[in-house]
Coordinates of C-alpha atoms in Angstrom, one line a residue:
Chain M
M269 CA 0.0 0.0 0.0
S270 CA 2.6 2.4 1.1
T271 CA 5.1 1.4 -1.6
S272 CA 2.5 1.8 -4.3
T273 CA 1.8 5.3 -3.0
D274 CA 5.5 6.1 -3.0
H275 CA 5.8 4.8 -6.5
E276 CA 2.9 6.9 -7.6
S277 CA 4.1 10.1 -6.0
G278 CA 7.6 9.5 -7.4
S279 CA 6.3 9.4 -10.9
K280 CA 4.0 12.4 -10.3
R281 CA 6.7 14.7 -9.0
P282 CA 8.6 15.2 -12.3
R283 CA 5.3 15.8 -14.1
L284 CA 4.5 18.4 -11.5
I285 CA 7.9 20.1 -12.0
V286 CA 7.4 20.1 -15.8
A287 CA 3.9 21.6 -15.3
L288 CA 5.2 24.3 -13.0
A289 CA 8.1 25.1 -15.3
G290 CA 5.6 25.4 -18.1
L291 CA 3.5 27.7 -16.1
V292 CA 6.4 29.9 -15.1
L293 CA 7.5 30.1 -18.8
A294 CA 4.0 31.0 -19.9
L295 CA 3.8 33.7 -17.2
L296 CA 7.2 35.0 -18.3
L297 CA 6.1 35.1 -22.0
L298 CA 2.9 36.8 -21.0
G299 CA 4.7 39.3 -18.9
A300 CA 7.2 40.1 -21.7
G301 CA 4.4 40.4 -24.2
G302 CA 2.5 42.6 -21.9
F303 CA 5.6 44.8 -21.3
M304 CA 6.2 45.1 -25.1
W305 CA 2.5 45.9 -25.6
L306 CA 2.5 48.5 -22.9
S307 CA 5.8 50.1 -24.1
G308 CA 4.3 50.3 -27.6
D309 CA 6.6 47.9 -29.3
T310 CA 3.8 46.0 -31.0
A311 CA 2.1 47.3 -34.0
G312 CA -0.9 49.5 -33.2
P313 CA -2.2 53.0 -33.6
S314 CA 0.8 55.2 -33.2
I315 CA 0.8 59.0 -32.9
G316 CA 3.7 61.2 -34.0
G317 CA 6.8 60.4 -36.0
P318 CA 9.5 61.9 -38.0
F319 CA 9.0 65.3 -39.6
T320 CA 11.0 68.1 -41.3
L321 CA 9.6 71.6 -40.9
E322 CA 10.7 75.2 -40.7
D323 CA 10.7 77.4 -37.6
G324 CA 9.8 81.1 -37.3
N325 CA 13.4 82.1 -38.3
G326 CA 13.3 79.9 -41.4
R327 CA 15.6 77.2 -39.8
T328 CA 14.9 73.6 -40.5
V329 CA 13.6 71.7 -37.5
T330 CA 13.2 67.9 -37.4
D331 CA 11.6 65.7 -34.7
R332 CA 15.1 64.6 -33.7
D333 CA 16.0 68.2 -32.8
L334 CA 13.3 68.1 -30.2
H335 CA 14.5 64.8 -28.6
G336 CA 15.8 65.0 -25.1
K337 CA 12.8 67.0 -23.7
Y338 CA 9.2 66.3 -23.3
V339 CA 7.4 68.0 -26.2
L340 CA 3.9 69.4 -26.1
V341 CA 2.5 69.7 -29.6
Y342 CA -0.5 71.8 -30.8
F343 CA -1.8 72.1 -34.3
G344 CA -3.6 75.3 -35.2
Y345 CA -3.3 78.4 -37.5
T346 CA -2.3 82.0 -36.8
F347 CA -5.4 83.5 -38.5
C348 CA -7.5 81.8 -35.8
P349 CA -8.5 84.6 -33.4
D350 CA -10.3 82.6 -30.8
V351 CA -9.6 78.9 -30.0
C352 CA -5.8 78.7 -30.9
P353 CA -4.8 81.8 -29.0
T354 CA -6.9 80.7 -26.0
T355 CA -5.1 77.3 -26.0
L356 CA -1.6 78.7 -26.5
A357 CA -2.2 81.3 -23.8
A358 CA -3.2 78.4 -21.5
V359 CA -0.1 76.5 -22.5
S360 CA 2.0 79.6 -21.7
D361 CA 0.3 79.8 -18.4
A362 CA 0.9 76.1 -17.7
L363 CA 4.6 76.6 -18.3
D364 CA 4.6 79.4 -15.7
K365 CA 2.7 77.1 -13.3
L366 CA 5.2 74.2 -13.9
G367 CA 8.1 76.3 -12.7
A368 CA 11.5 74.6 -13.0
K369 CA 9.8 71.5 -14.5
A370 CA 8.9 73.5 -17.6
D371 CA 12.7 73.5 -18.5
Q372 CA 12.1 69.8 -19.4
L373 CA 9.2 70.7 -21.7
Q374 CA 9.2 72.1 -25.2
P375 CA 5.9 73.5 -26.4
V376 CA 5.5 73.4 -30.2
F377 CA 2.9 75.0 -32.4
I378 CA 2.5 73.5 -35.9
T379 CA 0.3 75.3 -38.4
V380 CA -2.3 73.6 -40.5
D381 CA -2.5 76.7 -42.7
P382 CA 0.9 76.6 -44.6
K383 CA -0.5 78.7 -47.4
R384 CA -0.9 81.8 -45.2
D385 CA 1.4 81.0 -42.3
T386 CA 4.9 81.9 -43.5
A387 CA 7.8 81.6 -41.1
A388 CA 7.5 85.3 -40.3
T389 CA 3.8 85.1 -39.6
V390 CA 4.3 82.1 -37.3
R391 CA 7.2 84.0 -35.5
Q392 CA 5.0 87.0 -34.9
F393 CA 2.2 84.8 -33.6
T394 CA 4.2 82.6 -31.2
A395 CA 6.1 85.6 -29.9
S396 CA 2.9 87.0 -28.4
F397 CA 2.6 84.0 -26.1
T398 CA 5.9 82.9 -24.8
P399 CA 9.4 83.0 -26.2
R400 CA 9.7 79.3 -25.3
L401 CA 7.1 78.3 -27.9
I402 CA 8.5 77.0 -31.2
G403 CA 6.2 77.7 -34.2
L404 CA 6.6 75.5 -37.2
T405 CA 5.4 75.7 -40.8
G406 CA 6.4 73.9 -44.0
T407 CA 5.2 73.1 -47.5
P408 CA 1.6 71.9 -47.8
E409 CA 3.1 68.4 -48.3
Q410 CA 5.2 68.6 -45.1
I411 CA 2.3 69.8 -43.1
A412 CA 0.0 67.1 -44.6
A413 CA 2.6 64.5 -43.6
V414 CA 3.0 65.6 -40.0
A415 CA -0.7 66.0 -39.6
R416 CA -1.2 62.5 -40.8
E417 CA 1.3 61.2 -38.3
Y418 CA -0.5 62.9 -35.4
R419 CA -4.0 62.0 -36.9
V420 CA -4.9 65.7 -37.1
Y421 CA -7.9 66.5 -39.2
Y422 CA -7.8 69.9 -41.0
A423 CA -9.7 71.4 -43.8
E424 CA -10.2 74.8 -45.4
H425 CA -13.6 76.4 -44.9
R426 CA -14.3 79.0 -47.6
T427 CA -15.8 82.3 -46.3
G428 CA -15.6 84.4 -49.5
P429 CA -14.3 84.6 -53.1
G430 CA -10.8 85.9 -52.2
P431 CA -7.8 83.6 -52.0
N432 CA -7.5 84.3 -48.3
D433 CA -11.2 84.1 -47.5
Y434 CA -11.2 81.0 -45.5
S435 CA -10.9 79.7 -42.0
M436 CA -9.5 76.3 -41.0
D437 CA -11.4 73.5 -39.4
H438 CA -9.0 71.5 -37.3
S439 CA -8.6 69.0 -34.5
S440 CA -7.8 70.9 -31.3
M441 CA -5.7 68.7 -29.0
L442 CA -2.4 68.8 -27.1
Y443 CA -0.1 65.9 -27.7
L444 CA 2.5 65.1 -25.0
M445 CA 5.5 63.3 -26.4
G446 CA 8.3 61.8 -24.4
P447 CA 12.0 62.8 -24.6
D448 CA 12.5 59.8 -27.0
G449 CA 9.9 61.3 -29.3
R450 CA 7.3 58.7 -28.4
F451 CA 3.6 59.6 -27.8
I452 CA 2.7 59.6 -24.1
A453 CA -0.9 60.9 -24.0
P454 CA -3.3 63.4 -25.4
I455 CA -4.2 66.4 -23.2
N456 CA -7.4 68.3 -23.5
A457 CA -6.5 71.6 -25.1
E458 CA -9.6 73.4 -23.8
Q459 CA -8.5 73.7 -20.2
S460 CA -7.0 76.3 -18.0
G461 CA -3.2 76.6 -17.7
E462 CA -3.5 75.2 -14.2
Q463 CA -5.3 72.1 -15.5
I464 CA -2.9 71.6 -18.3
A465 CA 0.0 71.9 -15.9
A466 CA -1.6 69.3 -13.6
A467 CA -2.0 66.9 -16.5
I468 CA 1.6 67.3 -17.5
R469 CA 2.9 66.9 -13.9
K470 CA 0.9 63.6 -13.6
L471 CA 2.1 62.3 -17.0
T472 CA 5.7 63.1 -16.5
S473 CA 6.2 62.1 -12.9
Chain A
M109 CA -42.6 137.9 -11.7
K110 CA -39.5 136.6 -10.1
G111 CA -41.5 134.0 -8.2
K112 CA -43.1 132.8 -11.4
T113 CA -39.7 132.3 -13.2
L114 CA -38.4 130.4 -10.2
R115 CA -41.4 128.1 -10.2
M116 CA -41.0 127.5 -13.9
L117 CA -37.4 126.6 -13.4
I118 CA -38.2 124.2 -10.6
A119 CA -40.9 122.6 -12.8
V120 CA -38.5 122.2 -15.7
A121 CA -35.9 120.8 -13.3
F122 CA -38.4 118.2 -12.0
T123 CA -39.3 117.1 -15.5
L124 CA -35.7 116.9 -16.5
V125 CA -34.4 114.9 -13.6
P126 CA -36.4 111.7 -14.3
A127 CA -35.5 112.0 -18.0
L128 CA -31.8 112.2 -17.1
A129 CA -32.1 109.3 -14.7
F130 CA -33.7 107.3 -17.5
A131 CA -31.0 108.2 -20.0
Q132 CA -28.4 106.9 -17.5
Q133 CA -30.1 103.6 -17.1
L134 CA -30.0 102.4 -20.7
P135 CA -31.8 99.1 -21.1
I136 CA -28.8 97.6 -23.0
Q137 CA -25.5 97.4 -21.2
V138 CA -22.3 96.4 -22.9
E139 CA -19.6 95.3 -20.4
N140 CA -16.3 93.5 -20.0
V141 CA -15.2 94.4 -23.5
W142 CA -11.7 93.0 -24.1
S143 CA -9.3 91.9 -26.8
R144 CA -6.1 90.0 -27.2
T145 CA -2.7 91.2 -28.4
A146 CA -2.3 90.6 -32.1
A147 CA 0.0 91.5 -35.0
A148 CA -0.9 94.0 -37.7
G149 CA -2.2 92.3 -40.8
G150 CA -3.4 89.3 -38.8
N151 CA -6.8 88.8 -37.2
G152 CA -8.0 89.8 -33.8
V153 CA -10.9 89.1 -31.4
V154 CA -13.2 91.0 -29.1
Y155 CA -15.1 89.5 -26.3
L156 CA -17.9 91.2 -24.3
T157 CA -21.1 90.8 -22.4
V158 CA -24.5 92.3 -23.2
T159 CA -27.3 92.6 -20.7
D160 CA -30.8 93.8 -21.6
A161 CA -33.1 95.2 -19.0
G162 CA -35.7 96.3 -21.6
A163 CA -37.4 94.7 -24.6
P164 CA -36.0 91.8 -26.7
D165 CA -33.4 93.1 -29.2
R166 CA -30.9 91.8 -31.7
L167 CA -27.3 92.5 -32.3
T168 CA -27.1 92.9 -36.0
G169 CA -23.8 94.5 -36.8
V170 CA -20.4 95.5 -35.5
A171 CA -17.6 97.8 -36.7
S172 CA -14.2 99.0 -35.6
P173 CA -11.7 101.3 -37.1
V174 CA -8.8 98.9 -36.3
A175 CA -9.8 96.2 -38.8
S176 CA -10.8 95.9 -42.5
A177 CA -13.8 93.8 -41.7
V178 CA -15.6 92.9 -38.5
E179 CA -17.9 90.0 -38.1
F180 CA -19.7 87.9 -35.4
H181 CA -18.3 84.4 -35.3
E182 CA -19.0 81.2 -33.4
S183 CA -16.4 78.6 -32.6
L184 CA -18.0 75.2 -32.8
N185 CA -16.7 71.9 -31.4
D186 CA -17.6 69.1 -33.8
N187 CA -16.4 66.0 -32.0
G188 CA -13.0 67.5 -31.2
V189 CA -12.7 69.4 -34.5
R190 CA -12.8 73.1 -34.0
K191 CA -14.7 75.1 -36.6
M192 CA -15.4 78.8 -36.9
R193 CA -18.5 80.1 -38.6
A194 CA -19.8 83.6 -39.3
V195 CA -23.1 84.4 -37.5
A196 CA -25.3 87.1 -39.1
S197 CA -26.9 88.3 -35.8
L198 CA -27.2 87.4 -32.2
P199 CA -30.4 87.5 -30.1
V200 CA -30.4 89.8 -27.0
E201 CA -33.0 88.7 -24.5
P202 CA -34.1 90.6 -21.4
G203 CA -32.8 89.1 -18.2
K204 CA -30.4 86.8 -20.1
K205 CA -26.7 87.7 -20.5
L206 CA -25.3 87.4 -24.0
T207 CA -21.7 86.4 -23.5
L208 CA -19.1 86.5 -26.2
S209 CA -16.1 84.6 -24.7
P210 CA -13.2 82.3 -25.7
G211 CA -14.3 79.2 -27.5
G212 CA -17.9 80.4 -28.2
Y213 CA -19.3 83.5 -29.8
H214 CA -16.8 86.2 -30.5
I215 CA -16.3 89.3 -32.6
M216 CA -13.6 88.7 -35.3
L217 CA -11.4 91.5 -36.4
I218 CA -10.3 90.6 -39.9
G219 CA -7.2 92.2 -41.3
L220 CA -5.9 94.3 -38.5
K221 CA -4.7 97.8 -39.7
Q222 CA -2.6 98.1 -36.6
A223 CA -1.0 95.8 -34.0
L224 CA -3.1 95.4 -30.9
K225 CA -0.7 96.0 -28.0
A226 CA -1.4 95.1 -24.3
G227 CA -2.8 98.0 -22.3
T228 CA -4.1 99.9 -25.3
S229 CA -7.8 100.3 -26.2
F230 CA -9.9 100.8 -29.3
P231 CA -13.6 101.5 -30.1
V232 CA -16.1 98.9 -31.1
T233 CA -19.5 100.0 -32.4
L234 CA -22.4 97.6 -32.0
N235 CA -25.6 97.9 -33.9
F236 CA -28.7 96.8 -32.2
E237 CA -32.0 96.4 -34.1
R238 CA -34.0 98.5 -31.5
A239 CA -31.4 100.2 -29.3
G240 CA -29.4 101.5 -32.2
Q241 CA -25.7 102.1 -32.1
I242 CA -23.7 101.6 -28.9
T243 CA -19.9 102.3 -29.0
A244 CA -17.9 100.5 -26.4
T245 CA -14.1 100.5 -25.6
A246 CA -12.2 97.3 -25.9
T247 CA -9.1 96.9 -23.7
V248 CA -6.3 94.8 -25.1
R249 CA -5.1 92.2 -22.6
Q250 CA -1.8 90.4 -22.8
T251 CA -2.5 86.9 -24.0
V252 CA -2.5 85.0 -20.7
G253 CA -4.2 81.7 -20.0
G254 CA -6.4 80.7 -17.3
A255 CA -9.7 81.1 -19.2
T256 CA -11.5 77.8 -19.7
M257 CA -13.2 77.8 -23.1
E258 CA -16.9 77.2 -23.6
H259 CA -18.1 74.0 -25.1
S260 CA -15.2 72.1 -23.6
H261 CA -17.0 68.8 -23.3
M262 CA -14.5 66.7 -25.1
D263 CA -14.0 62.9 -24.7
M264 CA -11.2 61.7 -26.9
P265 CA -11.4 64.3 -29.6
G266 CA -9.0 64.8 -32.4
M267 CA -8.2 61.2 -32.5
D268 CA -10.7 60.2 -35.2
M269 CA -10.2 60.9 -38.8
H270 CA -13.1 62.4 -40.7

C-alpha cells in the first residue's frame, strides 16, 4: 500500500515540475508580451513620427532636434483669433505654473495653414505667447505628412471669393511626447493653464 | 414775476431729472469688452457681455476702425474638430446675458490695420435692431491663459479621422 503510493508520487513529481516550469515560462512570456505591448513595441495605432519643418526664423527643425525633452504639440493656425490663442495662452500659463519642471518641456505649435502661415507670420504669432514656444510651418506636403502622423484633421472652410477668404477646421488637441519622441498621451486643449500643468505633472512624474 | 420764473425753473428741473435718470439707465449694457494682443495684418478678437433690461433686441452688426472687416463668429466643437463660422446676428433677450467669450461667440477683427498692444484700447461699435448704435471701448489684454473655453466637453477628440 505504502510502496505503491511512494511509487505513484515518485512518478508524479517530475510531471508536476514540468507543469510548474511550463506555467512559469507561460507567465514570463505573457509578462514580456505585456511589457512590449505597454511600451508600444507591438504594431498598433501610433501618434507622432519623423518630420521636417521650418521654424519662425526659417531654420529647418526635425523631430530629432526636439528629442531629449518632453514635447507638447499643438496644431492650429495663426489667423485663428479665438480657439488657438486661448489654448496657446493656457499653455504659456501652464509653463509658468510648472516652474522649473517647464525646463524639461518644449511647447511646439504646428500650423495647419501653410499657405498663409509663413515663417515670419508664425514667428509674430508665437512671440505673443511665450518665447519658449516654437512655431513650425512647412510646405503643404510637409504639413500634410506631420498632420497624418498625429492624426490631425484639418480642412479649409471658404468664407468668400478671395484667395485668403477661409478659416481652417482643425482638431484641437495637445499631444504630450516623451524625450524619446514617443507619444505619451493626449491632453485636452480646452482647459485652463492650471489644469494643463496638472495633467503634465501627472504624466511626466 | 421773479417767483413765477423760479417756479417755472423748478418745474423744468423736475421734468428733466427723471429724463436724465432714464438716460443713464439704458436698457442695454455692454460690459467687459476686451481683446487680445495681435499683430498688424493678422486677425483679432473682441469678447464682451451684453445685458438687456428692456425689450428683446438683436445684435445685427459690428464695426471697428482697427480692422478691414468685423464679423460675429461662433467657434464650434464638432467632435474635437474646431470650426469657426460667421453668424449674421445674435439675439439679445431681457434678463439673459449674451456672453461673447473664448471658445464660443466672438467678434472677429479681420485684417488688423494696426497691432493690438497690451494695455491699449480701441472702439467697437455695436448695432442693435432696436437700441441702435452703442460704442464700447475694448481693452487689449496680454494673452495669458487661465480662461477655460466654452463647449469644452470633449471625450477623446482629435483622434478620429473624418
